[in-house]
Coordinates of C-alpha atoms and ligand atoms in Angstrom, one line a residue:
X187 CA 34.7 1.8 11.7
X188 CA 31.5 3.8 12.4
X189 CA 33.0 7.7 12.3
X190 CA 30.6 8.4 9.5
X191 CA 27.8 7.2 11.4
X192 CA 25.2 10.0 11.5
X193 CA 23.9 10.8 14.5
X194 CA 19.9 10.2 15.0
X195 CA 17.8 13.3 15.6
X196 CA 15.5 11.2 18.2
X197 CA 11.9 10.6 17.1
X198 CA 9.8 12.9 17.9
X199 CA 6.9 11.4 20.4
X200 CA 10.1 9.2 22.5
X201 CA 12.1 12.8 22.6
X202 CA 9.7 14.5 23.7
X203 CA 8.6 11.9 26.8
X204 CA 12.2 12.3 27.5
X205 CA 12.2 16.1 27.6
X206 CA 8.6 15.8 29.8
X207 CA 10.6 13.8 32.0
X208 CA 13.5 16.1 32.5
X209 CA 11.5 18.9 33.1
X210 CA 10.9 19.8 36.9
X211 CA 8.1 22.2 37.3
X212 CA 5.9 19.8 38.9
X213 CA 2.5 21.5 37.5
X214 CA 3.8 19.8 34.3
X215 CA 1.5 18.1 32.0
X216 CA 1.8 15.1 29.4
X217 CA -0.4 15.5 26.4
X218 CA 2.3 14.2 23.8
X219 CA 2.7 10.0 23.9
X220 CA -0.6 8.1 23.2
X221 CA -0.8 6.4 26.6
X222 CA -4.2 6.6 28.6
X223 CA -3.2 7.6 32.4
X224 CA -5.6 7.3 34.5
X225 CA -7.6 10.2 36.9
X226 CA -4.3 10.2 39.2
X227 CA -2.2 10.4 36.4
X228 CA -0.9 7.3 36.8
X229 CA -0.4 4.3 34.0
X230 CA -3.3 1.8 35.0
X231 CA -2.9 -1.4 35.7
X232 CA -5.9 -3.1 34.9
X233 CA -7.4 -5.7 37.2
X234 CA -8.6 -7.9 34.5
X235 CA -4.9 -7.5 33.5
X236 CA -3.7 -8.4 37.0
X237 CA -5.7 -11.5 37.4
X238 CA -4.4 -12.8 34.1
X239 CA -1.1 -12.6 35.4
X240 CA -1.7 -14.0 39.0
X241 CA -3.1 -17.3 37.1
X242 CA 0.0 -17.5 34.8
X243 CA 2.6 -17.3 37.8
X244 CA 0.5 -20.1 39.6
X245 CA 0.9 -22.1 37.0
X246 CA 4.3 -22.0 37.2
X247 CA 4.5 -23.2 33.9
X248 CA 8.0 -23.3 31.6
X249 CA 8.8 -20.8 29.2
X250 CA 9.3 -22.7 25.6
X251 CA 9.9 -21.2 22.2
X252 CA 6.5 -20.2 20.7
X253 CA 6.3 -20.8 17.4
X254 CA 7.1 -18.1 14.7
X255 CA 3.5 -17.8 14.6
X256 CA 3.1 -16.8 18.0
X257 CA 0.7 -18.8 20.6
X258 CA -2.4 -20.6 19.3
X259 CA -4.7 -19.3 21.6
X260 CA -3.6 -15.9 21.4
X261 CA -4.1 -16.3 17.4
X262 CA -7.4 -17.9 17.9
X263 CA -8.8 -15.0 19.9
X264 CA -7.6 -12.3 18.2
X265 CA -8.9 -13.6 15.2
X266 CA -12.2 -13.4 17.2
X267 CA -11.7 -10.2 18.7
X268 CA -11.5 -8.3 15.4
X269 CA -13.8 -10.4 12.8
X270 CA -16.6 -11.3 15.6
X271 CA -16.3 -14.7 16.6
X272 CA -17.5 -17.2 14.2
X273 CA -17.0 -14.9 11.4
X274 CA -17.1 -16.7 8.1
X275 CA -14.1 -16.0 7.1
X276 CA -12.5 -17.5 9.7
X277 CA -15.0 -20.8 9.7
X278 CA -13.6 -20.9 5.4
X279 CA -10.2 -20.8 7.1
X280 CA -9.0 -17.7 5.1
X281 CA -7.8 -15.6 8.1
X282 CA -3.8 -15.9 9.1
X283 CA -3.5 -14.3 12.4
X284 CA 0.5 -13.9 14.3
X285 CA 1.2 -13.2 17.4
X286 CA 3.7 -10.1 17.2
X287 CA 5.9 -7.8 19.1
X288 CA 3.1 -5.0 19.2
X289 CA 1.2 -3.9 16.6
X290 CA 4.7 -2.3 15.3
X291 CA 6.3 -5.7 14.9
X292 CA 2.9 -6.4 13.0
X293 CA 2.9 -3.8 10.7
X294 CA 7.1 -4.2 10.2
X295 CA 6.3 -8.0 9.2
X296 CA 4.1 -7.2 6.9
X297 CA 5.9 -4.5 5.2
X298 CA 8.8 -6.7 5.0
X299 CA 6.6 -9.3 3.4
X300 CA 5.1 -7.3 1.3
X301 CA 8.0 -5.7 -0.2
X302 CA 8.9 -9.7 -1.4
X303 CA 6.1 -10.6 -2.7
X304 CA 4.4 -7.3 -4.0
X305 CA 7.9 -5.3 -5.0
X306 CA 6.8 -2.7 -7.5
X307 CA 3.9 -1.9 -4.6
X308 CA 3.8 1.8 -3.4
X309 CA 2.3 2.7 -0.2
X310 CA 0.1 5.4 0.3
X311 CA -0.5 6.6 4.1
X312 CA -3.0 9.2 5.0
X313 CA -1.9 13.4 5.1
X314 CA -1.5 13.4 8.2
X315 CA -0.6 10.0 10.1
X316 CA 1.5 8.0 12.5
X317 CA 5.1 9.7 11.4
X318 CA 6.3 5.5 12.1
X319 CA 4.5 4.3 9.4
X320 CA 6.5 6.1 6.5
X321 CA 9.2 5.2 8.6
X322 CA 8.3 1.6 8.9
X323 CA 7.1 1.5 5.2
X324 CA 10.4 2.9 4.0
X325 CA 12.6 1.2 6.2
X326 CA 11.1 -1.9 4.5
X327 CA 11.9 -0.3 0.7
X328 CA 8.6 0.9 -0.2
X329 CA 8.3 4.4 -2.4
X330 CA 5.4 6.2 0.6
X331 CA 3.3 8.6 -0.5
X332 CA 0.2 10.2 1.1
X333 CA -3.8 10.4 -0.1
X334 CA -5.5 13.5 1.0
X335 CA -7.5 12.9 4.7
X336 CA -7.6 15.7 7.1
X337 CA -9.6 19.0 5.8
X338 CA -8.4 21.5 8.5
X339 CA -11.1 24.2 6.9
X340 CA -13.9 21.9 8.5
X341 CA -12.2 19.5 11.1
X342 CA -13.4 16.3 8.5
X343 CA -12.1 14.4 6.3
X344 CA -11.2 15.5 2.3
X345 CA -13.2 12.2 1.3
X346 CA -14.0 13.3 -2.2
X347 CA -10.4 13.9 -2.7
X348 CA -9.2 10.9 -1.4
X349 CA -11.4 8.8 -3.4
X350 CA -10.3 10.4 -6.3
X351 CA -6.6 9.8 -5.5
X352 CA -7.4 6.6 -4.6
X353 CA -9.2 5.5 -7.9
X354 CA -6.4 7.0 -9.8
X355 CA -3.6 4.3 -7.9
X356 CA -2.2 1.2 -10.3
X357 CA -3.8 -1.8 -9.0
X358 CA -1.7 -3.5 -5.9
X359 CA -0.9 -0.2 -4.3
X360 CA -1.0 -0.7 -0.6
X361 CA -3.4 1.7 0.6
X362 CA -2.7 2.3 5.1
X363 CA -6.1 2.6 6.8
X364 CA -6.7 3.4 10.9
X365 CA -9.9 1.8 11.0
X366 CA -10.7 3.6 14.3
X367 CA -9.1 6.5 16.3
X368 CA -7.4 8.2 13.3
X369 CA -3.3 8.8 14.9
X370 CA -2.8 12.0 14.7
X371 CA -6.3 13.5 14.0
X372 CA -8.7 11.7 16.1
X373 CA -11.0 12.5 12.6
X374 CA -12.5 8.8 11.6
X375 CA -14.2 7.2 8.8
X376 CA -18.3 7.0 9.0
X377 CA -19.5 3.7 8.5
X378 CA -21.1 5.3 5.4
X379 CA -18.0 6.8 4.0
X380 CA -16.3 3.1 4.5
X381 CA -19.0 1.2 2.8
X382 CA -18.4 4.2 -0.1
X383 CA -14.9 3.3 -0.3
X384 CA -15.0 -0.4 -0.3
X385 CA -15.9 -0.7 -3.9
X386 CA -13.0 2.1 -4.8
X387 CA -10.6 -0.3 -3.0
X388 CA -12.1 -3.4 -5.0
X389 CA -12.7 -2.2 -8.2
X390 CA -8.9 -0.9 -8.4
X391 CA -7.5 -4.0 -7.2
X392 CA -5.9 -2.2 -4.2
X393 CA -4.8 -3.9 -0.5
X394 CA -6.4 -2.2 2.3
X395 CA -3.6 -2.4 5.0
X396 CA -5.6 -1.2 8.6
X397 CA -4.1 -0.1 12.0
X398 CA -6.0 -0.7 14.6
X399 CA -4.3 0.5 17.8
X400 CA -7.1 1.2 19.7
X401 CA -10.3 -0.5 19.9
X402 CA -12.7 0.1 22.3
X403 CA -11.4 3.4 22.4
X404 CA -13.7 5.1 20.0
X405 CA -16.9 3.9 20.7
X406 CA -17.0 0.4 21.5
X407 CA -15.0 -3.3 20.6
X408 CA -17.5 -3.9 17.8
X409 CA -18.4 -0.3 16.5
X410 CA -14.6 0.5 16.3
X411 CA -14.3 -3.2 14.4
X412 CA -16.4 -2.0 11.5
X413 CA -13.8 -1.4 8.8
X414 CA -12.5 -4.6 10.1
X415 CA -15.8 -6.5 9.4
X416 CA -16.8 -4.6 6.4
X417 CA -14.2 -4.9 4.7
X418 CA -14.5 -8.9 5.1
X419 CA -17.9 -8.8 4.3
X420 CA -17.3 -7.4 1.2
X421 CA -15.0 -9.8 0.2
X422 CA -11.8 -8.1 0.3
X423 CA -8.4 -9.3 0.8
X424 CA -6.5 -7.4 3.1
X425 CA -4.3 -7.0 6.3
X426 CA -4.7 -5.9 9.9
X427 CA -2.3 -5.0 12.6
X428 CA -3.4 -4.6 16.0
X429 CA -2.6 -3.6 19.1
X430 CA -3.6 -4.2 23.0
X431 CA -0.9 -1.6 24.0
X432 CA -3.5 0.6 25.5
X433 CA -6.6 -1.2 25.5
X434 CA -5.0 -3.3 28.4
X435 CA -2.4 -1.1 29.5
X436 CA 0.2 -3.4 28.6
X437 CA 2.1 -1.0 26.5
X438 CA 5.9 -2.8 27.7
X439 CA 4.9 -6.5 26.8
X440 CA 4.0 -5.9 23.6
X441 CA 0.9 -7.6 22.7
X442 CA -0.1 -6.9 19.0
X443 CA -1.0 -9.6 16.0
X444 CA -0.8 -9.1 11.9
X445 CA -4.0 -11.3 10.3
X446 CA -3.6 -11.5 6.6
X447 CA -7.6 -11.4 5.1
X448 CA -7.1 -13.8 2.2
X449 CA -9.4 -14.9 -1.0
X450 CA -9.0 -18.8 -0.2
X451 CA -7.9 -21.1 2.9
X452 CA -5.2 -22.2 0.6
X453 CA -4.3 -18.8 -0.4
X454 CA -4.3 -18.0 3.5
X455 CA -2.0 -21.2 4.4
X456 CA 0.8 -19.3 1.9
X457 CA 0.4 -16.1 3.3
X458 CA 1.2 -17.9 6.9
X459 CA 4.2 -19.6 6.1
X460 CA 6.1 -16.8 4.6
X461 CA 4.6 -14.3 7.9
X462 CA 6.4 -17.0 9.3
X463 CA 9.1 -16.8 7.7
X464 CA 9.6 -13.3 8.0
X465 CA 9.1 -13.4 11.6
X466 CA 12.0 -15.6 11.8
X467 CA 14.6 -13.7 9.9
X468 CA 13.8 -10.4 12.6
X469 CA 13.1 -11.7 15.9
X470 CA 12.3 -15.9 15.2
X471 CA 9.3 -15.6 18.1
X472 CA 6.9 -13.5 19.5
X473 CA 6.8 -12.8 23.5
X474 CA 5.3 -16.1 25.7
X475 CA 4.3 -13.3 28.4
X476 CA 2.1 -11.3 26.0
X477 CA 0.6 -14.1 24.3
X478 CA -0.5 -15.9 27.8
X479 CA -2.5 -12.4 29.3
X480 CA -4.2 -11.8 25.5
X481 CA -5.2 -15.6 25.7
X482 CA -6.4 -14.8 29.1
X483 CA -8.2 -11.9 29.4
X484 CA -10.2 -12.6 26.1
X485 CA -10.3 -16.3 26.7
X486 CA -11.9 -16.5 30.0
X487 CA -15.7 -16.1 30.8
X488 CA -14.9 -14.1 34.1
X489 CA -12.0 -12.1 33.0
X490 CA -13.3 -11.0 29.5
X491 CA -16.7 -8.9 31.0
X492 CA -13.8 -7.4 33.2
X493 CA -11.9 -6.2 30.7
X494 CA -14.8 -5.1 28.3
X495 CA -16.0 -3.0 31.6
X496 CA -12.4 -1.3 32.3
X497 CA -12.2 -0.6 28.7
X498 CA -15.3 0.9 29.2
X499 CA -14.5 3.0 32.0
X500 CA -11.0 4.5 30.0
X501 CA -13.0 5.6 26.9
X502 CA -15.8 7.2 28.8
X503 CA -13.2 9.2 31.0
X504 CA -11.3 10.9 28.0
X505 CA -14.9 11.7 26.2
X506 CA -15.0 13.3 30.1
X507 CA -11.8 15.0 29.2
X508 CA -13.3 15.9 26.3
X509 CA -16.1 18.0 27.3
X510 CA -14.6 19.3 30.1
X511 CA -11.4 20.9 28.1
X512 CA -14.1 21.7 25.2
X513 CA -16.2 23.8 28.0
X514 CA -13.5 25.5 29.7
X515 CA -11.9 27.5 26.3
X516 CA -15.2 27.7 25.2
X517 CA -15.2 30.0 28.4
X518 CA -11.9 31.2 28.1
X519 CA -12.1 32.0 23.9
X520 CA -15.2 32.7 23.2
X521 CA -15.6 32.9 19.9
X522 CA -13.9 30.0 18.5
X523 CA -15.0 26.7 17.5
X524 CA -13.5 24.2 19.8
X525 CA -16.2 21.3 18.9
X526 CA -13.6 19.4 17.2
X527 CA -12.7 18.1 20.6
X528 CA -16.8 16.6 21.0
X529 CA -16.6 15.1 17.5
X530 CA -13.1 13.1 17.7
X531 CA -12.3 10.0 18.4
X532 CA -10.3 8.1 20.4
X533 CA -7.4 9.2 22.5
X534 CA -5.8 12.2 19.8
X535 CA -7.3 15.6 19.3
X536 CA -5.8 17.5 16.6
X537 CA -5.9 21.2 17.8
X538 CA -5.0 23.2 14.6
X539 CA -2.0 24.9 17.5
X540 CA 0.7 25.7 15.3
X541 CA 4.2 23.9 16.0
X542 CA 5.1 27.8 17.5
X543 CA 2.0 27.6 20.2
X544 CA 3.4 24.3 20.7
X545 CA 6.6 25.4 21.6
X546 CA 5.0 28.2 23.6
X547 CA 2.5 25.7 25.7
X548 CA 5.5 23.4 26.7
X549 CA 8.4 26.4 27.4
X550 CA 6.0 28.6 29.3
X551 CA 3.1 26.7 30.6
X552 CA 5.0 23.1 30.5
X553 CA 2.2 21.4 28.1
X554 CA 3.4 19.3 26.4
X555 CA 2.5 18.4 22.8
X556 CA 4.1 17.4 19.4
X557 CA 4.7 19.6 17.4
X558 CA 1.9 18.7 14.8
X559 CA -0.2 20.0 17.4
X560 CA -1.5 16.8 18.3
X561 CA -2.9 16.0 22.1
X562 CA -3.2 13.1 23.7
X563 CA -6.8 13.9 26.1
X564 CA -5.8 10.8 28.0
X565 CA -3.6 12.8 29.4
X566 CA -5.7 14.7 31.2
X567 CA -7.6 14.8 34.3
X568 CA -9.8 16.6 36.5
X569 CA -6.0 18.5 38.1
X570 CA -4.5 19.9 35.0
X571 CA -7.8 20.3 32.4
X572 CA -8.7 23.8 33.7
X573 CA -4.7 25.0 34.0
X574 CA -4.4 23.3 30.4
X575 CA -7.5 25.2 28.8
X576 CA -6.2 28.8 30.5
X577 CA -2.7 27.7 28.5
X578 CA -3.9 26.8 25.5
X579 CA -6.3 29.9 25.7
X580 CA -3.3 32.0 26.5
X581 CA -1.5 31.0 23.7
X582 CA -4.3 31.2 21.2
X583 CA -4.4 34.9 22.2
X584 CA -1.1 35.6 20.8
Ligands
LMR838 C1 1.7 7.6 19.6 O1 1.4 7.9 18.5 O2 2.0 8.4 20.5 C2 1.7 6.1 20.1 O3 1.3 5.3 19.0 C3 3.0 5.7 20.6 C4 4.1 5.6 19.6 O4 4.8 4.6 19.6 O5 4.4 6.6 18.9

């Protein structure tokens, strides 16, 4: 029955966790999975976060269905969270939030509904991004192909050439955005460059499709919502998927939400039912756990500051990370430019290490990377940034 199954290679961020966690030389460091540890090393648990829960489990309350649409209170705030509350858009009723299974079963459901209802679509991802995504994308049928983003001459972003790639796309092409913390680059959008590319997106007709996986972690909840905003703003129609994986350390429930930016409230009803629908025929109902902390944390006047100040706390401690691995190989290799790691965003650096320094930093100094030469600076701390800089020095020096 299932002898000419082929066997699967393991994807490459999971494997390598897996290998991170076989290995056991115990100066060993974890800079591949985009998971913020905290000073200690240690996977927070945020109080805000804790609190939420205590309340839940006093309630005591049953554990019902949700609806395909996930929990109504979840939806409400989330719809808050990313449009600013009171939004416009959301008063004219034209924003469909779900509840899903992460931002992964977000973007998943609306891949699989956009390959009904937009079938001759092709989706265009940034060079680099999230491997998943082409994954996800193709998985759901869709032809993925890449506009030009990251210019490693200068560390920035090829926006010239990606506008012209993207003015040259057949109207209804789905166009993937990270509208903060570029996954795998850390190398973001201005808010000039989006406002430039807004009309590009209009005039050609195109559907924005963001990721937003972590807010809060570039410079703020509202600065990091900007695509988000200016995109509604300027009237677009469009979807988001997003994530509170990491910005509340709640990486296992998986708490993420698809909203659907639509035209009309009538247009945004349609767009619900069949999210709805698609929900159904993969997992019929997002998590009641996940649904209940979101609603709580953002929901409640005493727990929401909390949050917004632990949030805080995480983003400023990998800008810490930041400076301090920028500082030490600016000691260690003088004469090359390590400012990338200042200008970034978010929890990814890309390092320009070639996947054989890669392989070096994790067989002989056990740093480990993927092989793009991606890190994740939330993996750092104040005990392994110094012995991480003299690797990656090391390595550098052939
Ligand atoms: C990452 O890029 O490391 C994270 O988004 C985790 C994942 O699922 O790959």
């Amino acid at each position: 029955m299932f002898e000419h199954i082929q066997p699967y290679a393991g994807d490459p961020i999971f494997a390598l966790v897996d290998a991170f966690n076989a290995d056991p030389r115990p100066h060993k460091v974890n800079l591949s999975i985009g998971i913020y540890f905290d000073e200690q090393g240690r996977l927070p648990v945020l109080p805000s976060v804790q609190a939420a829960e205590a309340r839940i489990l006093a309630a005591a309350g049953p554990k019902p269905y949700l609806p395909m649409e996930g929990d109504a209170a979840c939806r409400t705030q989330v719809a808050a969270l990313l449009l600013g509350a009171g939004h416009p858009a959301i008063a004219a009723g034209r924003v469909a939030t779900i509840q899903t299974v992460g931002s992964s079963g977000g973007l998943k459901v609306g891949a699989d509904f956009l390959k009904t209802w937009l079938p001759e679509a092709q989706v265009w991802v940034s060079d680099p991004t999230w491997d998943n995504h082409r994954a996800m994308f193709e998985g759901s049928g869709f032809v993925v192909n890449a506009y030009p983003y990251y210019d490693a001459a200068t560390g920035g972003v090829r926006f010239d050439d990606m506008l012209t790639t993207l003015r040259a796309l057949p109207r209804r092409s789905i166009v993937l955005l990270h509208a903060c913390c570029h996954n795998p680059t850390g190398v973001d959008l201005s808010a000039a460059q989006w406002d430039a590319l807004i009309p590009v997106l209009r005039e050609r007709e195109l559907l924005p499709y963001l990721d937003l996986a972590y807010q809060g972690f570039g410079d703020g909840i509202e600065q990091d919502a900007y695509a988000v905003r200016a995109l509604a703003d300027a009237g677009l129609t469009y979807f988001v998927a997003n994530s509170f994986s990491k910005s509340m350390s709640v990486y296992g429930e998986r708490c993420g939400a698809l909203s659907a930016i639509c035209a009309t409230a009538a247009e945004a009803a349609l767009v619900l039912g069949q999210l709805r629908f698609t929900v159904r025929r993969i997992y019929s109902s997002p998590a009641l756990h996940a649904a209940k902390i979101v609603a709580h944390v953002l929901g409640d006047a005493d727990l929401r500051p909390m949050w917004e100040a632990e949030l805080v706390a995480m983003r400023e401690r990998i800008a810490a990370m930041r400076v301090a691995l920028h500082a030490r190989l600016v000691a260690l290799a003088p004469g090359r430019d390590f400012g990338y790691f200042l200008s970034q965003r978010g929890m990814f650096s890309y390092t320009g290490l070639s996947a054989d320094q890669v392989d070096r930093l994790r067989e002989e100094h056990a740093v480990y990377l993927i092989r793009s030469g991606r890190i994740c600076v939330a993996g750092l701390n104040t005990g392994n940034v110094n012995r991480t800089a003299e690797a990656m020095a090391k390595v550098l020096a052939g």
